[in-house]
Amino acid sequence: MPIDQVDPAQRRRFRGIAIKLYRRAVEIHDGRFVIRPYLDAGVRERSEARHRATGLHGEELNAAVTADQILAGIAARGGGDRPAPDQVTGFADADRQASRPMDDIDALLAVARHLPRQSFRTPHLERDTA
């Protein structure tokens, strides 16, 4: 059904969901930017080898490796453990092309499928220094 034929209350609800989803995507990208200096090439190499051994390849491999990099980057940042400058690497999914608005969301969801399901809290060091 075209959006202009949907009940106005329903449109507001969908608009609210879209704004929340966009905001969450921006927060995730901000977080990735913050942990980028903590991405160790050794973590990426070991993760790629482990996931390849389970049969992953292509974008799914990159999503799984990126999930591992995120967790390792958060832990390294929390401990103040930066890799040597020549050991810093990029996210495995950094070259993924997004040509449609939902492509970015799909990429984030692909990574999320490889993150642990249990709840965990990470330290918010910005709050300590603010």
CSV table of N, CA and C in Angstrom, one decimal:
chain,number,residue,atom,x,y,z
A,1,MET,N,0.8,-1.2,0.0
A,1,MET,CA,0.0,0.0,0.0
A,1,MET,C,0.9,1.2,0.0
A,2,PRO,N,0.7,2.2,-0.9
A,2,PRO,CA,1.4,3.4,-0.9
A,2,PRO,C,1.3,4.2,0.4
A,3,ILE,N,2.4,4.8,0.8
A,3,ILE,CA,2.4,5.5,2.1
A,3,ILE,C,1.4,6.6,2.2
A,4,ASP,N,1.0,7.3,1.1
A,4,ASP,CA,0.0,8.3,1.2
A,4,ASP,C,-1.4,7.8,1.4
A,5,GLN,N,-1.6,6.5,1.3
A,5,GLN,CA,-2.9,5.9,1.6
A,5,GLN,C,-3.0,5.2,3.0
A,6,VAL,N,-1.9,5.3,3.7
A,6,VAL,CA,-1.9,4.7,5.1
A,6,VAL,C,-2.4,5.7,6.0
A,7,ASP,N,-3.1,5.2,7.1
A,7,ASP,CA,-3.7,6.1,8.1
A,7,ASP,C,-2.6,7.0,8.7
A,8,PRO,N,-2.9,8.3,8.9
A,8,PRO,CA,-1.8,9.2,9.4
A,8,PRO,C,-1.2,8.8,10.7
A,9,ALA,N,-2.0,8.2,11.6
A,9,ALA,CA,-1.4,7.7,12.9
A,9,ALA,C,-0.4,6.6,12.6
A,10,GLN,N,-0.7,5.7,11.7
A,10,GLN,CA,0.2,4.7,11.3
A,10,GLN,C,1.5,5.2,10.7
A,11,ARG,N,1.3,6.2,9.9
A,11,ARG,CA,2.5,6.9,9.2
A,11,ARG,C,3.4,7.5,10.3
A,12,ARG,N,2.9,8.1,11.3
A,12,ARG,CA,3.7,8.7,12.4
A,12,ARG,C,4.4,7.6,13.1
A,13,ARG,N,3.8,6.5,13.3
A,13,ARG,CA,4.4,5.3,14.0
A,13,ARG,C,5.6,4.8,13.2
A,14,PHE,N,5.4,4.6,11.9
A,14,PHE,CA,6.5,4.2,11.0
A,14,PHE,C,7.6,5.2,11.0
A,15,ARG,N,7.3,6.5,10.9
A,15,ARG,CA,8.3,7.5,10.9
A,15,ARG,C,9.1,7.5,12.2
A,16,GLY,N,8.5,7.3,13.3
A,16,GLY,CA,9.2,7.1,14.6
A,16,GLY,C,10.1,6.0,14.6
A,17,ILE,N,9.7,4.8,14.0
A,17,ILE,CA,10.6,3.7,13.9
A,17,ILE,C,11.8,4.0,13.1
A,18,ALA,N,11.5,4.6,11.9
A,18,ALA,CA,12.6,4.9,11.0
A,18,ALA,C,13.6,5.8,11.6
A,19,ILE,N,13.2,6.8,12.4
A,19,ILE,CA,14.1,7.7,13.0
A,19,ILE,C,14.9,7.0,14.1
A,20,LYS,N,14.3,6.1,14.9
A,20,LYS,CA,15.0,5.3,15.9
A,20,LYS,C,16.0,4.4,15.2
A,21,LEU,N,15.6,3.8,14.1
A,21,LEU,CA,16.6,2.9,13.4
A,21,LEU,C,17.7,3.7,12.9
A,22,TYR,N,17.5,4.8,12.3
A,22,TYR,CA,18.6,5.7,11.7
A,22,TYR,C,19.5,6.1,12.8
A,23,ARG,N,18.9,6.5,14.0
A,23,ARG,CA,19.7,7.0,15.1
A,23,ARG,C,20.6,5.8,15.6
A,24,ARG,N,20.0,4.6,15.7
A,24,ARG,CA,20.8,3.5,16.2
A,24,ARG,C,22.0,3.2,15.2
A,25,ALA,N,21.7,3.3,13.9
A,25,ALA,CA,22.8,3.0,12.9
A,25,ALA,C,23.9,4.1,13.1
A,26,VAL,N,23.5,5.3,13.3
A,26,VAL,CA,24.5,6.4,13.5
A,26,VAL,C,25.4,6.1,14.8
A,27,GLU,N,24.7,5.6,15.9
A,27,GLU,CA,25.4,5.3,17.1
A,27,GLU,C,26.4,4.2,16.9
A,28,ILE,N,26.0,3.2,16.1
A,28,ILE,CA,26.9,2.0,15.8
A,28,ILE,C,28.1,2.5,15.0
A,29,HIS,N,27.9,3.3,14.0
A,29,HIS,CA,29.0,3.9,13.2
A,29,HIS,C,29.9,4.7,14.1
A,30,ASP,N,29.3,5.5,15.0
A,30,ASP,CA,30.2,6.3,15.9
A,30,ASP,C,31.0,5.4,16.8
A,31,GLY,N,30.4,4.3,17.3
A,31,GLY,CA,31.2,3.4,18.1
A,31,GLY,C,32.3,2.7,17.3
A,32,ARG,N,32.0,2.3,16.1
A,32,ARG,CA,33.0,1.7,15.3
A,32,ARG,C,34.2,2.7,15.0
A,33,PHE,N,33.9,4.0,14.9
A,33,PHE,CA,34.9,5.0,14.7
A,33,PHE,C,35.8,5.1,15.9
A,34,VAL,N,35.2,5.0,17.1
A,34,VAL,CA,35.9,5.1,18.4
A,34,VAL,C,36.9,3.9,18.6
A,35,ILE,N,36.5,2.7,18.2
A,35,ILE,CA,37.3,1.6,18.5
A,35,ILE,C,38.3,1.2,17.3
A,36,ARG,N,38.1,2.0,16.2
A,36,ARG,CA,39.0,1.7,15.0
A,36,ARG,C,40.5,1.7,15.4
A,37,PRO,N,41.0,2.6,16.2
A,37,PRO,CA,42.5,2.6,16.5
A,37,PRO,C,42.9,1.3,17.3
A,38,TYR,N,41.9,0.6,17.8
A,38,TYR,CA,42.2,-0.6,18.6
A,38,TYR,C,42.1,-1.9,17.9
A,39,LEU,N,41.9,-1.8,16.6
A,39,LEU,CA,41.7,-3.1,15.8
A,39,LEU,C,43.1,-3.7,15.4
A,40,ASP,N,43.4,-4.8,16.0
A,40,ASP,CA,44.7,-5.5,15.8
A,40,ASP,C,44.6,-6.4,14.6
A,41,ALA,N,45.6,-6.4,13.7
A,41,ALA,CA,45.6,-7.2,12.5
A,41,ALA,C,45.7,-8.7,12.9
A,42,GLY,N,46.3,-9.0,14.0
A,42,GLY,CA,46.4,-10.4,14.5
A,42,GLY,C,45.0,-11.0,14.8
A,43,VAL,N,44.1,-10.1,15.4
A,43,VAL,CA,42.8,-10.5,15.8
A,43,VAL,C,42.0,-10.8,14.5
A,44,ARG,N,42.2,-10.0,13.5
A,44,ARG,CA,41.5,-10.1,12.2
A,44,ARG,C,41.9,-11.4,11.5
A,45,GLU,N,43.2,-11.6,11.5
A,45,GLU,CA,43.8,-12.8,10.8
A,45,GLU,C,43.3,-14.1,11.5
A,46,ARG,N,43.3,-14.2,12.8
A,46,ARG,CA,42.9,-15.4,13.5
A,46,ARG,C,41.4,-15.6,13.3
A,47,SER,N,40.6,-14.5,13.3
A,47,SER,CA,39.2,-14.6,13.2
A,47,SER,C,38.9,-15.1,11.7
A,48,GLU,N,39.5,-14.5,10.7
A,48,GLU,CA,39.3,-15.0,9.4
A,48,GLU,C,39.6,-16.5,9.2
A,49,ALA,N,40.7,-16.9,9.8
A,49,ALA,CA,41.1,-18.3,9.6
A,49,ALA,C,40.0,-19.2,10.3
A,50,ARG,N,39.6,-18.8,11.5
A,50,ARG,CA,38.6,-19.6,12.3
A,50,ARG,C,37.3,-19.7,11.5
A,51,HIS,N,36.8,-18.6,11.0
A,51,HIS,CA,35.5,-18.6,10.3
A,51,HIS,C,35.6,-19.2,9.0
A,52,ARG,N,36.7,-19.1,8.3
A,52,ARG,CA,36.9,-19.8,7.0
A,52,ARG,C,36.8,-21.3,7.2
A,53,ALA,N,37.4,-21.8,8.3
A,53,ALA,CA,37.4,-23.2,8.6
A,53,ALA,C,36.0,-23.7,8.9
A,54,THR,N,35.1,-22.9,9.3
A,54,THR,CA,33.7,-23.3,9.5
A,54,THR,C,32.9,-23.2,8.2
A,55,GLY,N,33.5,-22.7,7.1
A,55,GLY,CA,32.8,-22.6,5.8
A,55,GLY,C,32.3,-21.3,5.4
A,56,LEU,N,32.5,-20.2,6.2
A,56,LEU,CA,32.1,-18.9,5.9
A,56,LEU,C,32.9,-18.3,4.8
A,57,HIS,N,32.3,-17.5,3.9
A,57,HIS,CA,33.1,-16.8,2.9
A,57,HIS,C,32.3,-15.5,2.5
A,58,GLY,N,32.9,-14.7,1.7
A,58,GLY,CA,32.3,-13.5,1.2
A,58,GLY,C,31.8,-12.5,2.3
A,59,GLU,N,30.6,-11.9,2.1
A,59,GLU,CA,30.1,-10.9,3.0
A,59,GLU,C,29.8,-11.5,4.4
A,60,GLU,N,29.4,-12.8,4.4
A,60,GLU,CA,29.1,-13.4,5.7
A,60,GLU,C,30.4,-13.6,6.5
A,61,LEU,N,31.5,-13.9,5.8
A,61,LEU,CA,32.8,-14.0,6.5
A,61,LEU,C,33.2,-12.7,7.1
A,62,ASN,N,33.0,-11.6,6.2
A,62,ASN,CA,33.4,-10.3,6.7
A,62,ASN,C,32.6,-9.8,7.9
A,63,ALA,N,31.3,-10.2,7.9
A,63,ALA,CA,30.4,-9.8,9.0
A,63,ALA,C,30.8,-10.5,10.3
A,64,ALA,N,31.2,-11.8,10.2
A,64,ALA,CA,31.6,-12.6,11.4
A,64,ALA,C,32.9,-12.0,11.9
A,65,VAL,N,33.8,-11.7,11.0
A,65,VAL,CA,35.1,-11.2,11.4
A,65,VAL,C,34.9,-9.8,12.1
A,66,THR,N,34.1,-9.0,11.4
A,66,THR,CA,33.8,-7.7,12.0
A,66,THR,C,33.2,-7.8,13.4
A,67,ALA,N,32.4,-8.7,13.6
A,67,ALA,CA,31.8,-8.9,15.0
A,67,ALA,C,32.9,-9.2,16.0
A,68,ASP,N,33.8,-10.1,15.6
A,68,ASP,CA,35.0,-10.4,16.5
A,68,ASP,C,35.8,-9.2,16.7
A,69,GLN,N,36.0,-8.4,15.6
A,69,GLN,CA,36.9,-7.2,15.8
A,69,GLN,C,36.2,-6.2,16.7
A,70,ILE,N,34.9,-6.1,16.6
A,70,ILE,CA,34.2,-5.1,17.5
A,70,ILE,C,34.4,-5.5,19.0
A,71,LEU,N,34.2,-6.8,19.3
A,71,LEU,CA,34.3,-7.3,20.7
A,71,LEU,C,35.8,-7.1,21.1
A,72,ALA,N,36.7,-7.5,20.3
A,72,ALA,CA,38.1,-7.3,20.7
A,72,ALA,C,38.5,-5.9,20.8
A,73,GLY,N,38.0,-5.0,19.9
A,73,GLY,CA,38.3,-3.6,20.0
A,73,GLY,C,37.7,-2.9,21.2
A,74,ILE,N,36.5,-3.3,21.6
A,74,ILE,CA,36.0,-2.8,22.8
A,74,ILE,C,36.8,-3.2,24.1
A,75,ALA,N,37.2,-4.5,24.1
A,75,ALA,CA,38.0,-5.0,25.2
A,75,ALA,C,39.4,-4.3,25.2
A,76,ALA,N,40.0,-4.1,24.1
A,76,ALA,CA,41.3,-3.4,24.0
A,76,ALA,C,41.2,-2.0,24.4
A,77,ARG,N,40.2,-1.3,24.0
A,77,ARG,CA,40.0,0.1,24.4
A,77,ARG,C,39.7,0.2,25.9
A,78,GLY,N,38.9,-0.7,26.4
A,78,GLY,CA,38.7,-0.7,27.8
A,78,GLY,C,39.9,-0.9,28.7
A,79,GLY,N,40.9,-1.7,28.1
A,79,GLY,CA,42.1,-1.9,28.8
A,79,GLY,C,43.2,-1.0,28.4
A,80,GLY,N,42.9,-0.1,27.5
A,80,GLY,CA,43.9,0.8,27.0
A,80,GLY,C,45.0,0.2,26.2
A,81,ASP,N,44.7,-0.9,25.6
A,81,ASP,CA,45.7,-1.7,24.8
A,81,ASP,C,45.6,-1.5,23.3
A,82,ARG,N,46.4,-0.5,22.9
A,82,ARG,CA,46.4,-0.2,21.4
A,82,ARG,C,47.5,-1.1,20.8
A,83,PRO,N,47.1,-1.6,19.6
A,83,PRO,CA,48.2,-2.3,18.9
A,83,PRO,C,49.2,-1.4,18.4
A,84,ALA,N,50.4,-2.0,18.0
A,84,ALA,CA,51.5,-1.1,17.4
A,84,ALA,C,50.9,-0.5,16.1
A,85,PRO,N,51.3,0.7,15.8
A,85,PRO,CA,50.8,1.4,14.6
A,85,PRO,C,50.8,0.5,13.3
A,86,ASP,N,51.8,-0.3,13.1
A,86,ASP,CA,51.8,-1.1,11.9
A,86,ASP,C,50.9,-2.4,12.0
A,87,GLN,N,50.3,-2.6,13.2
A,87,GLN,CA,49.4,-3.7,13.4
A,87,GLN,C,47.9,-3.3,13.4
A,88,VAL,N,47.6,-2.0,13.2
A,88,VAL,CA,46.3,-1.5,13.2
A,88,VAL,C,45.7,-1.9,11.8
A,89,THR,N,44.5,-2.4,11.8
A,89,THR,CA,43.8,-2.8,10.6
A,89,THR,C,42.4,-2.2,10.5
A,90,GLY,N,41.8,-2.3,9.4
A,90,GLY,CA,40.4,-1.9,9.2
A,90,GLY,C,39.4,-3.0,9.5
A,91,PHE,N,38.2,-2.6,9.6
A,91,PHE,CA,37.1,-3.6,9.7
A,91,PHE,C,37.0,-4.5,8.5
A,92,ALA,N,36.8,-5.7,8.7
A,92,ALA,CA,36.7,-6.7,7.6
A,92,ALA,C,35.6,-6.3,6.6
A,93,ASP,N,34.5,-5.7,7.1
A,93,ASP,CA,33.4,-5.3,6.2
A,93,ASP,C,33.5,-3.9,5.7
A,94,ALA,N,34.7,-3.2,5.8
A,94,ALA,CA,34.8,-1.8,5.4
A,94,ALA,C,34.5,-1.6,3.9
A,95,ASP,N,34.8,-2.5,3.1
A,95,ASP,CA,34.6,-2.3,1.6
A,95,ASP,C,33.2,-2.7,1.1
A,96,ARG,N,32.3,-3.0,2.0
A,96,ARG,CA,31.0,-3.4,1.6
A,96,ARG,C,30.3,-2.1,1.0
A,97,GLN,N,29.7,-2.3,-0.1
A,97,GLN,CA,29.1,-1.2,-0.8
A,97,GLN,C,27.6,-1.1,-0.4
A,98,ALA,N,27.1,0.1,-0.1
A,98,ALA,CA,25.7,0.4,0.2
A,98,ALA,C,25.2,1.3,-0.8
A,99,SER,N,24.3,0.8,-1.7
A,99,SER,CA,23.8,1.6,-2.8
A,99,SER,C,22.3,2.0,-2.4
A,100,ARG,N,21.7,1.3,-1.5
A,100,ARG,CA,20.3,1.7,-1.1
A,100,ARG,C,20.3,1.9,0.4
A,101,PRO,N,19.4,2.7,0.9
A,101,PRO,CA,19.4,3.0,2.4
A,101,PRO,C,19.4,1.8,3.2
A,102,MET,N,18.7,0.7,2.9
A,102,MET,CA,18.6,-0.4,3.7
A,102,MET,C,19.8,-1.3,3.6
A,103,ASP,N,20.7,-1.1,2.6
A,103,ASP,CA,21.9,-1.9,2.5
A,103,ASP,C,22.8,-1.7,3.8
A,104,ASP,N,22.8,-0.5,4.3
A,104,ASP,CA,23.6,-0.2,5.5
A,104,ASP,C,23.0,-0.9,6.7
A,105,ILE,N,21.7,-0.9,6.8
A,105,ILE,CA,21.0,-1.6,7.9
A,105,ILE,C,21.3,-3.1,7.8
A,106,ASP,N,21.2,-3.6,6.5
A,106,ASP,CA,21.4,-5.1,6.3
A,106,ASP,C,22.8,-5.5,6.7
A,107,ALA,N,23.8,-4.6,6.4
A,107,ALA,CA,25.2,-4.9,6.8
A,107,ALA,C,25.3,-4.9,8.3
A,108,LEU,N,24.7,-4.0,9.0
A,108,LEU,CA,24.8,-3.9,10.5
A,108,LEU,C,24.1,-5.2,11.1
A,109,LEU,N,23.0,-5.6,10.5
A,109,LEU,CA,22.3,-6.8,11.0
A,109,LEU,C,23.1,-8.0,10.7
A,110,ALA,N,23.8,-8.1,9.6
A,110,ALA,CA,24.7,-9.2,9.4
A,110,ALA,C,25.8,-9.4,10.4
A,111,VAL,N,26.4,-8.2,10.8
A,111,VAL,CA,27.4,-8.3,11.9
A,111,VAL,C,26.7,-8.7,13.2
A,112,ALA,N,25.5,-8.1,13.5
A,112,ALA,CA,24.8,-8.4,14.8
A,112,ALA,C,24.5,-9.9,14.9
A,113,ARG,N,24.3,-10.6,13.8
A,113,ARG,CA,24.0,-12.0,13.9
A,113,ARG,C,25.2,-12.8,14.5
A,114,HIS,N,26.3,-12.2,14.4
A,114,HIS,CA,27.5,-12.9,14.9
A,114,HIS,C,28.0,-12.5,16.2
A,115,LEU,N,27.3,-11.5,16.8
A,115,LEU,CA,27.6,-11.1,18.2
A,115,LEU,C,26.9,-12.0,19.2
A,116,PRO,N,27.5,-12.1,20.4
A,116,PRO,CA,26.8,-12.9,21.4
A,116,PRO,C,25.4,-12.5,21.8
A,117,ARG,N,24.6,-13.4,22.1
A,117,ARG,CA,23.2,-13.0,22.4
A,117,ARG,C,23.0,-12.6,23.8
A,118,GLN,N,23.9,-12.9,24.7
A,118,GLN,CA,23.7,-12.5,26.1
A,118,GLN,C,24.0,-11.1,26.3
A,119,SER,N,23.3,-10.5,27.2
A,119,SER,CA,23.6,-9.1,27.5
A,119,SER,C,24.9,-8.9,28.2
A,120,PHE,N,25.6,-7.8,27.8
A,120,PHE,CA,26.8,-7.5,28.5
A,120,PHE,C,26.9,-6.0,28.5
A,121,ARG,N,27.6,-5.4,29.4
A,121,ARG,CA,27.8,-4.0,29.5
A,121,ARG,C,29.3,-3.7,29.3
A,122,THR,N,29.5,-2.7,28.5
A,122,THR,CA,30.9,-2.2,28.3
A,122,THR,C,31.1,-0.9,29.0
A,123,PRO,N,32.3,-0.7,29.4
A,123,PRO,CA,32.6,0.6,30.2
A,123,PRO,C,32.4,1.8,29.2
A,124,HIS,N,31.8,2.8,29.8
A,124,HIS,CA,31.7,4.0,29.0
A,124,HIS,C,32.7,5.0,29.5
A,125,LEU,N,33.9,4.9,29.0
A,125,LEU,CA,35.0,5.7,29.4
A,125,LEU,C,34.8,7.2,29.2
A,126,GLU,N,34.0,7.5,28.2
A,126,GLU,CA,33.7,8.9,27.9
A,126,GLU,C,33.0,9.6,29.1
A,127,ARG,N,32.2,8.8,29.8
A,127,ARG,CA,31.5,9.4,31.0
A,127,ARG,C,32.5,9.7,32.1
A,128,ASP,N,33.5,8.9,32.2
A,128,ASP,CA,34.5,9.1,33.3
A,128,ASP,C,35.3,10.3,33.1
A,129,THR,N,35.6,10.6,31.8
A,129,THR,CA,36.5,11.7,31.5
A,129,THR,C,35.7,13.0,31.1
A,130,ALA,N,34.4,12.9,31.1
A,130,ALA,CA,33.6,14.1,30.7
A,130,ALA,C,33.5,15.0,31.9
